Short mmCIF file of C-alpha atoms in Angstrom, two decimals:
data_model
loop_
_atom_site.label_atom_id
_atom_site.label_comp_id
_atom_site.label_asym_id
_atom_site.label_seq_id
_atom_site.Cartn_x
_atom_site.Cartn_y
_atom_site.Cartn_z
CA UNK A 1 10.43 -6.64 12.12
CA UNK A 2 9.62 -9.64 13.92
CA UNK A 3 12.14 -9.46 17.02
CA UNK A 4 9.67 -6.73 17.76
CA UNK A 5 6.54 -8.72 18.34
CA UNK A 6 8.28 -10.52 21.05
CA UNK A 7 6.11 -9.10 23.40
CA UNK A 8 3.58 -11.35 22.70
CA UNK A 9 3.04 -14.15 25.50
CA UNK A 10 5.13 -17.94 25.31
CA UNK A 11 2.77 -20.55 23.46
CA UNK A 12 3.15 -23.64 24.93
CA UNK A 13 1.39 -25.95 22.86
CA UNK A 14 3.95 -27.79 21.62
CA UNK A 15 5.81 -27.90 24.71
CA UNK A 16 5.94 -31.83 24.92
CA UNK A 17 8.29 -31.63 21.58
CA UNK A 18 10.25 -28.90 22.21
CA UNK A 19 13.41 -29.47 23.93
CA UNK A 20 14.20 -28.28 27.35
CA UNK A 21 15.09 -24.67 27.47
CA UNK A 22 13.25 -23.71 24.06
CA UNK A 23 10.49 -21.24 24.27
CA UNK A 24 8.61 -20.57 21.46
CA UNK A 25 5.88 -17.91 20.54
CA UNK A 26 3.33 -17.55 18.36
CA UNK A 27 3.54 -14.72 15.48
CA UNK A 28 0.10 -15.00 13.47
CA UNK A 29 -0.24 -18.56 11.92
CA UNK A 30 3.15 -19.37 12.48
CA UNK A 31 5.64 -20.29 15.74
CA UNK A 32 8.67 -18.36 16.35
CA UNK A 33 12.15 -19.40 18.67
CA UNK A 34 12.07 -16.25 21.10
CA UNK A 35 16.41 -17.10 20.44
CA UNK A 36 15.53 -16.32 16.81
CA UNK A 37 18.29 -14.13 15.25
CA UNK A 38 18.64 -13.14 11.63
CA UNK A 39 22.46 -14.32 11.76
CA UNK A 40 23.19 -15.97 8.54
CA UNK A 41 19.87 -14.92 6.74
CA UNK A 42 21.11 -13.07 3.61
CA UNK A 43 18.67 -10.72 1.71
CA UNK A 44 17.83 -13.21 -0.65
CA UNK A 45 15.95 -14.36 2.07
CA UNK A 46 14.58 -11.57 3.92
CA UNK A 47 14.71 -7.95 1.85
CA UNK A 48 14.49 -9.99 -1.61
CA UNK A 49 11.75 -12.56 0.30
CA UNK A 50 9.11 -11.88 -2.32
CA UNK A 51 11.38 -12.13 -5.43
CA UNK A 52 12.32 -15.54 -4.00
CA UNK A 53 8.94 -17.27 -3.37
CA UNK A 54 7.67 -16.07 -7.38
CA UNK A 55 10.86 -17.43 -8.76
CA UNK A 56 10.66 -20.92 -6.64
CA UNK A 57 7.54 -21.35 -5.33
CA UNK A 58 5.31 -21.97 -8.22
CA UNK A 59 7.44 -25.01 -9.93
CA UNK A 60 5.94 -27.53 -10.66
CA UNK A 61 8.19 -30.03 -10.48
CA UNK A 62 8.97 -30.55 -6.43
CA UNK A 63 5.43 -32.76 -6.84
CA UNK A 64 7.65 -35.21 -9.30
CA UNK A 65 10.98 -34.11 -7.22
CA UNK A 66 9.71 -35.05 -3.63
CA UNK A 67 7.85 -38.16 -4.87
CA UNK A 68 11.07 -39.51 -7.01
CA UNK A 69 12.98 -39.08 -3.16
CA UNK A 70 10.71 -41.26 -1.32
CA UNK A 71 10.34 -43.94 -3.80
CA UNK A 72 14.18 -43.61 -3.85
CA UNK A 73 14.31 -43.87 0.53
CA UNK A 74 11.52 -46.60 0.13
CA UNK A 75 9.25 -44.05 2.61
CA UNK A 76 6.03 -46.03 2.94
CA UNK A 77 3.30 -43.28 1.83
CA UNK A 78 0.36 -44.61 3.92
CA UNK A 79 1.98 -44.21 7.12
CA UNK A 80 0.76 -42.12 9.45
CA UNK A 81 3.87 -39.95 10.51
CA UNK A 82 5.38 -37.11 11.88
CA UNK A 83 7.63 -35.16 9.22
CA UNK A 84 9.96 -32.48 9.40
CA UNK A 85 10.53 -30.15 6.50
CA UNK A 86 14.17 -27.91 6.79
CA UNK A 87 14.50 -25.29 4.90
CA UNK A 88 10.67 -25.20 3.66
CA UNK A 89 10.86 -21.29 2.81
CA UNK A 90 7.60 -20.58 1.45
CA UNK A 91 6.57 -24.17 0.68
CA UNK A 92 6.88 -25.83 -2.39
CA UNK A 93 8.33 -29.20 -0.66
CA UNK A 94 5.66 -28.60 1.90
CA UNK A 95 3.10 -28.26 -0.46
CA UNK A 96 4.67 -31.27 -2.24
CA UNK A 97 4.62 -33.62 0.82
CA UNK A 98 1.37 -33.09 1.88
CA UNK A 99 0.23 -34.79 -1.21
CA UNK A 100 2.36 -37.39 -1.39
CA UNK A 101 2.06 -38.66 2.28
CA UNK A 102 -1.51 -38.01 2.98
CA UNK A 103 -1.59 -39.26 6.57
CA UNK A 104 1.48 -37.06 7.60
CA UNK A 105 1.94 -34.63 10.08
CA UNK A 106 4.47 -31.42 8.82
CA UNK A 107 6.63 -29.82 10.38
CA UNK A 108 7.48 -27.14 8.54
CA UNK A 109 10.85 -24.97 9.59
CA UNK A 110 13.07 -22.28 8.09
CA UNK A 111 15.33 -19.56 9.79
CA UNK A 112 13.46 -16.79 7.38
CA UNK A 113 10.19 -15.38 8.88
CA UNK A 114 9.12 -13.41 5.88
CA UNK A 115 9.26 -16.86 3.43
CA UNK A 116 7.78 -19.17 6.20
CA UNK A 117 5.16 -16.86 6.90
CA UNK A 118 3.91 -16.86 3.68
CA UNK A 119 3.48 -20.38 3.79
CA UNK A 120 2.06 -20.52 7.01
CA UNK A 121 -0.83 -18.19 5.73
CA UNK A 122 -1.34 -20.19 2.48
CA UNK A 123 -1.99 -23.04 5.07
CA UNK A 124 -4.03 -21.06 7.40
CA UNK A 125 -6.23 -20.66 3.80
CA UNK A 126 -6.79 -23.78 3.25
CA UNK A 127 -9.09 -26.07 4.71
CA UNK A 128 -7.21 -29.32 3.31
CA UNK A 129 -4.35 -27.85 4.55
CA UNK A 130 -5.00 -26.20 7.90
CA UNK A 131 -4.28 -28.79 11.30
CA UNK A 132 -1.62 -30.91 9.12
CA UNK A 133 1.12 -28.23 8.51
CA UNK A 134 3.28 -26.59 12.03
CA UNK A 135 4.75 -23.75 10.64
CA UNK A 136 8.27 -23.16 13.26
CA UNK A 137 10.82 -20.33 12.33
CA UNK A 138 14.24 -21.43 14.22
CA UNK A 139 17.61 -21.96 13.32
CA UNK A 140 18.65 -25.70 12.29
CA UNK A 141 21.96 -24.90 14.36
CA UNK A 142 20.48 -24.87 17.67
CA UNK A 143 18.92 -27.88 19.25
CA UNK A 144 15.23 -27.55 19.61
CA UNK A 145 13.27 -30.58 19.04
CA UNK A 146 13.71 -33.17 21.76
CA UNK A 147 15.00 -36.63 20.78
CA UNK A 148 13.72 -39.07 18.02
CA UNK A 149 10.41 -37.68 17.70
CA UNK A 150 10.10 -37.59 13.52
CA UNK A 151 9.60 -40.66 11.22
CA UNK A 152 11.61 -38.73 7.99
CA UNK A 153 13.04 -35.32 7.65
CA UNK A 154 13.18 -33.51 3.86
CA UNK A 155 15.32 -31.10 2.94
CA UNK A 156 15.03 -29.72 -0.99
CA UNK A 157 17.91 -27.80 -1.13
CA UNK A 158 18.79 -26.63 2.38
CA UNK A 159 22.21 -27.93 3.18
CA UNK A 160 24.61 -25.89 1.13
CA UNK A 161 22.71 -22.61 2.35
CA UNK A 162 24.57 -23.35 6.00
CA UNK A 163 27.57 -22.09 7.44
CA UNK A 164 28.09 -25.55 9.88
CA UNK A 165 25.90 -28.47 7.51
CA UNK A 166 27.49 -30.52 10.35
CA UNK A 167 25.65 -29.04 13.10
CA UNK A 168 22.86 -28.49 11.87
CA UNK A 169 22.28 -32.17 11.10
CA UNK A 170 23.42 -33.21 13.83
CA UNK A 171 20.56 -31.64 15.79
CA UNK A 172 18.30 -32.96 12.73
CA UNK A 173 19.33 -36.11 13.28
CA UNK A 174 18.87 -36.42 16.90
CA UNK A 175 15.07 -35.93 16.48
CA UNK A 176 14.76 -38.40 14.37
CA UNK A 177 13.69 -42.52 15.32
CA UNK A 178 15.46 -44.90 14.90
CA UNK A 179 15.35 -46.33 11.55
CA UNK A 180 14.04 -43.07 10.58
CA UNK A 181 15.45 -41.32 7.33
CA UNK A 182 16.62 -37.87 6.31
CA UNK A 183 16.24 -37.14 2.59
CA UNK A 184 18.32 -33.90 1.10
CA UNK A 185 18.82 -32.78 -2.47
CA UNK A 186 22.05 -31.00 -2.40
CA UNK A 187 24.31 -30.21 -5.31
CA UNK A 188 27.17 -32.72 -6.04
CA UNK A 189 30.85 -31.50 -6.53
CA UNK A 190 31.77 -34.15 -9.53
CA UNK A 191 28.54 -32.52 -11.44
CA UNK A 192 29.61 -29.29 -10.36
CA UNK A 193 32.54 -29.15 -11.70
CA UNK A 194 31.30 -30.41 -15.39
CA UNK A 195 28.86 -27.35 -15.47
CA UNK A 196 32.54 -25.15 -15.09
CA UNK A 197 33.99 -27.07 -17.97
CA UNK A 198 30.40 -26.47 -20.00
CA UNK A 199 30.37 -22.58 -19.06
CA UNK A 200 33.72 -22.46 -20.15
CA UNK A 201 32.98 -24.06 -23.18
CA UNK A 202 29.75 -21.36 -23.46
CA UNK A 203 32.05 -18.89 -22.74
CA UNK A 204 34.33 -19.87 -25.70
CA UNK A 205 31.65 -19.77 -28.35
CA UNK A 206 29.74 -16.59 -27.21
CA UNK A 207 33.34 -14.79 -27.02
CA UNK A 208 34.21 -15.65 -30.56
CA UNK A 209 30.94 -14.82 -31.85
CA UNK A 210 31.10 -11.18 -29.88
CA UNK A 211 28.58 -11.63 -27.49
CA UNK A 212 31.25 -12.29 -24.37
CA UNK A 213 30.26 -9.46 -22.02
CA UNK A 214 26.38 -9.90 -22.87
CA UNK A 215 23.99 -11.65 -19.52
CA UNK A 216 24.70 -15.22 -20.40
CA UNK A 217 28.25 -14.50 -20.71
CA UNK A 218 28.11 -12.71 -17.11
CA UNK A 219 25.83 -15.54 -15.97
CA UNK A 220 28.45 -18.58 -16.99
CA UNK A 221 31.46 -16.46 -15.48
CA UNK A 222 29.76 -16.01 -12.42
CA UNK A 223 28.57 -19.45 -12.26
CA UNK A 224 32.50 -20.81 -12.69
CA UNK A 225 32.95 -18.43 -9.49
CA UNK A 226 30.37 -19.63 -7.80
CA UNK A 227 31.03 -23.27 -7.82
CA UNK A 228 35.14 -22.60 -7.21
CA UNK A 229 33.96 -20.84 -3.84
CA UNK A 230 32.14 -23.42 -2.93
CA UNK A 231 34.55 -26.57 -3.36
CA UNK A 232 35.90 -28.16 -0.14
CA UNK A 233 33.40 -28.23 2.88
CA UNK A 234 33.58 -28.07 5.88
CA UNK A 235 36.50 -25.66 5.82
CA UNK A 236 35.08 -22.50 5.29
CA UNK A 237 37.02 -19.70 3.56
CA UNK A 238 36.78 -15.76 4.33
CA UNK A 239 33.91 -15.30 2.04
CA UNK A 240 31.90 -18.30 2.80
CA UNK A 241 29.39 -16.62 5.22
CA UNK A 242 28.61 -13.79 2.77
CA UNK A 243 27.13 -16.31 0.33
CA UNK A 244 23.77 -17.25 -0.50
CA UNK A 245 24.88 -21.17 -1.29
CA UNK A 246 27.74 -21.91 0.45
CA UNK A 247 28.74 -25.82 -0.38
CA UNK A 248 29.00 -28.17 -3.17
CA UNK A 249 29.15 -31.75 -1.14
CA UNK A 250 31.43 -34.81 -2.57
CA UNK A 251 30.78 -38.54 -1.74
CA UNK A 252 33.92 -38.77 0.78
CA UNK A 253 32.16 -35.84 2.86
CA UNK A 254 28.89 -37.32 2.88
CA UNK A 255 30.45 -40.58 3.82
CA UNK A 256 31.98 -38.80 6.68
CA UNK A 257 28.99 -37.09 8.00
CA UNK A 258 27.04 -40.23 7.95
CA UNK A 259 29.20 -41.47 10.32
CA UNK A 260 29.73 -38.94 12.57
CA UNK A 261 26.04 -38.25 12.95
CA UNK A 262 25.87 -42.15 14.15
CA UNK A 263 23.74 -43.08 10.80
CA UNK A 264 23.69 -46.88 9.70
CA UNK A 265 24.04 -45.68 6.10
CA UNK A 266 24.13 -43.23 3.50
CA UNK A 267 22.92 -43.39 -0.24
CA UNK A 268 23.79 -41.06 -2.94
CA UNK A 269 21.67 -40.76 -6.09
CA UNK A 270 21.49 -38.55 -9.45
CA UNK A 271 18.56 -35.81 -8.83
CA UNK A 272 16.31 -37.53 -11.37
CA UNK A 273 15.56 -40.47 -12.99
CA UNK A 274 16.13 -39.43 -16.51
CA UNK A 275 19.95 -38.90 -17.31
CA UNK A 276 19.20 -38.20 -20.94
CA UNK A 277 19.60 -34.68 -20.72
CA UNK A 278 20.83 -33.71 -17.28
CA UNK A 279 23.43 -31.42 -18.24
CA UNK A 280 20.55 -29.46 -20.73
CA UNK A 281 18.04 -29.53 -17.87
CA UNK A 282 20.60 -28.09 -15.72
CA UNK A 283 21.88 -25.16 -17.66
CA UNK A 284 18.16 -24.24 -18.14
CA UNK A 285 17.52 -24.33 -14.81
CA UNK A 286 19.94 -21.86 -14.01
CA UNK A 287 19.08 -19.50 -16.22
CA UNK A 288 15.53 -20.02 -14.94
CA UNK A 289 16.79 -19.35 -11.12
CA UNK A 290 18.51 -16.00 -12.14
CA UNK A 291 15.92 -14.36 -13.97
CA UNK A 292 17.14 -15.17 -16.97
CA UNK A 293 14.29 -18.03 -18.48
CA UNK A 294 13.63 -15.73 -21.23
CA UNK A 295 16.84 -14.71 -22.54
CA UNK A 296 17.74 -16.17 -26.10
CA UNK A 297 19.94 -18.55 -26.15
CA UNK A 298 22.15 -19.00 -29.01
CA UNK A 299 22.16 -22.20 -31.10
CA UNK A 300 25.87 -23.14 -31.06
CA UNK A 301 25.80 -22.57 -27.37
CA UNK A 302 22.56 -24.87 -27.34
CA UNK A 303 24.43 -27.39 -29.31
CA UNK A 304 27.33 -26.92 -27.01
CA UNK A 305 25.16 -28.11 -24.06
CA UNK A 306 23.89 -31.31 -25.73
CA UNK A 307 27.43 -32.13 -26.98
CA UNK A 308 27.78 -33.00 -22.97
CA UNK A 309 25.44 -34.94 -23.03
CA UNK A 310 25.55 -36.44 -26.00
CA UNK A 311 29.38 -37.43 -24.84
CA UNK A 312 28.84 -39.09 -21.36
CA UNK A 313 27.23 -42.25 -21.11
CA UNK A 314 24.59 -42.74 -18.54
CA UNK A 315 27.31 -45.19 -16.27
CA UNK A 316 29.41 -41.97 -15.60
CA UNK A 317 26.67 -39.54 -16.09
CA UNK A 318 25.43 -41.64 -11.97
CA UNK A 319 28.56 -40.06 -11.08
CA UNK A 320 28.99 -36.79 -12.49
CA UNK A 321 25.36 -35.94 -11.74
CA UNK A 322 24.99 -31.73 -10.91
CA UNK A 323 22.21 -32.76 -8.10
CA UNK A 324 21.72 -35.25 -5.79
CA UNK A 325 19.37 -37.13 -3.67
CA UNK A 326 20.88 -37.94 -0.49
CA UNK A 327 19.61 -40.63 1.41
CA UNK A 328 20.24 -41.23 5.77
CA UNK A 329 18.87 -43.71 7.43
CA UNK A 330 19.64 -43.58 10.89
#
């Protein structure tokens, strides 16, 4: 395990951006807090590290994902700049980035050492690659990046896997200029909690048609759990720390935050440009994270799906979006 390879000596060449009291050492092609602690890393993470990167890793769509969030933040892509990526795992937004903002700097960070050192490798690999990406494994919770030192800071999903979203931005947003933004795609609660009316509705037809206790049946009950354990941050419950994603955000929170972390503003935006068939695209995509991309689906439950959004106009559909891209500028 990694805590074991401490031995190694402090590498201090990023010294100059690390603030005061970090120490930092090197572990192969990537950087490591010498405070590291797996605290708060669940085995999706760690154990189940390779499962994770082949379901995530190889989508294609964080290209069209990360590039729809900077036109949306109005990030200049010729600039040269210094970016930091939380939560990069083992690199898809990265990856993403790097192509998008061609005279950037990455920072890439996440709290696992197993996912960010396979990205760090990949990097090390890659000639186009290698001297543009800083591969750090730290926790977001603890301070370690002296003061407004990064142009824009990306985060594809990141903020509902923390126990304290609070603090960890908070840090994040220290290191970041002025005028600088923070980009996060985060699931919303209003979309949320239309995807527990639609499993219900899934749950309906695949009872009646005697397929209730079959994988998509298990899939949409669990799914209802998942988002009712979620609702309400930052008040965490008993079980919050156990799970993988902790937090569904609502407007009022993110309103909140914003001004507590002394931002000028905060914009909230559907997760893609197309509303046509958000709720369709989203159903998919969970059966796609869970392993289950393969699984018939049946055709009244299909139908079901589209009847959402079929139903809600694109006005409310802004609204009741599933995922959003959340926009600080500081």
């Amino acid at each position: 395990m990694i805590l074991n390879r401490f031995a190694r000596r402090h590498d201090a060449t990023f010294d100059a951006l690390l603030h005061h009291g970090v120490r930092i050492v090197r572990d192969g092609p990537m950087f490591v807090d010498r405070s590291w602690s797996p605290a708060g890393v669940t085995q999706q993470f760690t154990d189940d590290a390779e499962t994770y990167h082949a379901r995530y890793s190889v989508r294609l769509d964080f290209v069209e994902l990360v590039d729809y969030c900077l036109t949306l933040a109005d990030v200049g892509r010729q600039r040269e700049m210094r970016v930091l990526d939380i939560g990069s795992g083992s690199g898809s937004s990265v990856f993403a980035a790097l192509r998008l903002l061609p005279r950037a700097e990455i920072f890439a960070s996440d709290l696992s050492p197993q996912l960010l050192g396979m990205l760090a490798a990949f990097v090390e690999s890659r000639a186009e690659m290698r001297g543009r990406v800083r591969s750090f494994c730290f926790d977001l919770h603890r301070n370690f990046f002296k003061p407004e030192i990064f142009d824009l800071v990306i985060g594809a999903a990141i903020l509902h896997h923390l126990l304290d979203p609070r603090a960890a931005l908070s840090n994040v947003a220290r290191s970041l200029k002025r005028g600088g933004k923070i980009i996060l795609v985060e699931p919303l609660e209003s979309g949320s909690m239309v995807l527990t009316m639609l499993c219900a509705n899934v749950l309906r037809i695949l009872g009646d048609s005697g397929q209730g206790d079959g994988e998509l049946a298990r899939l949409m009950k669990a799914m209802r759990l998942d988002i009712q354990y979620r609702l309400g941050p930052p008040a965490a419950k008993p079980w919050t720390p156990g799970l993988d994603d902790k937090w569904v955000f609502d407007e009022p929170y993110l309103i909140r935050l914003a001004d507590e972390l002394g931002m000028s503003k905060v914009e909230i935006h559907p997760g893609q440009p197309d509303l046509t068939r958000i709720y369709e695209s989203a159903f998919r995509s969970l059966l796609s994270d869970s392993g289950l991309g393969e699984i018939p689906v049946p055709e009244p439950v299909i139908a079901c799906v589209r009847e959402f959004d079929e139903s809600i106009g694109p006005g409310l559909k802004r609204k009741l979006c599933p995922t959003g891209i959340i926009v600080f500028t500081k």
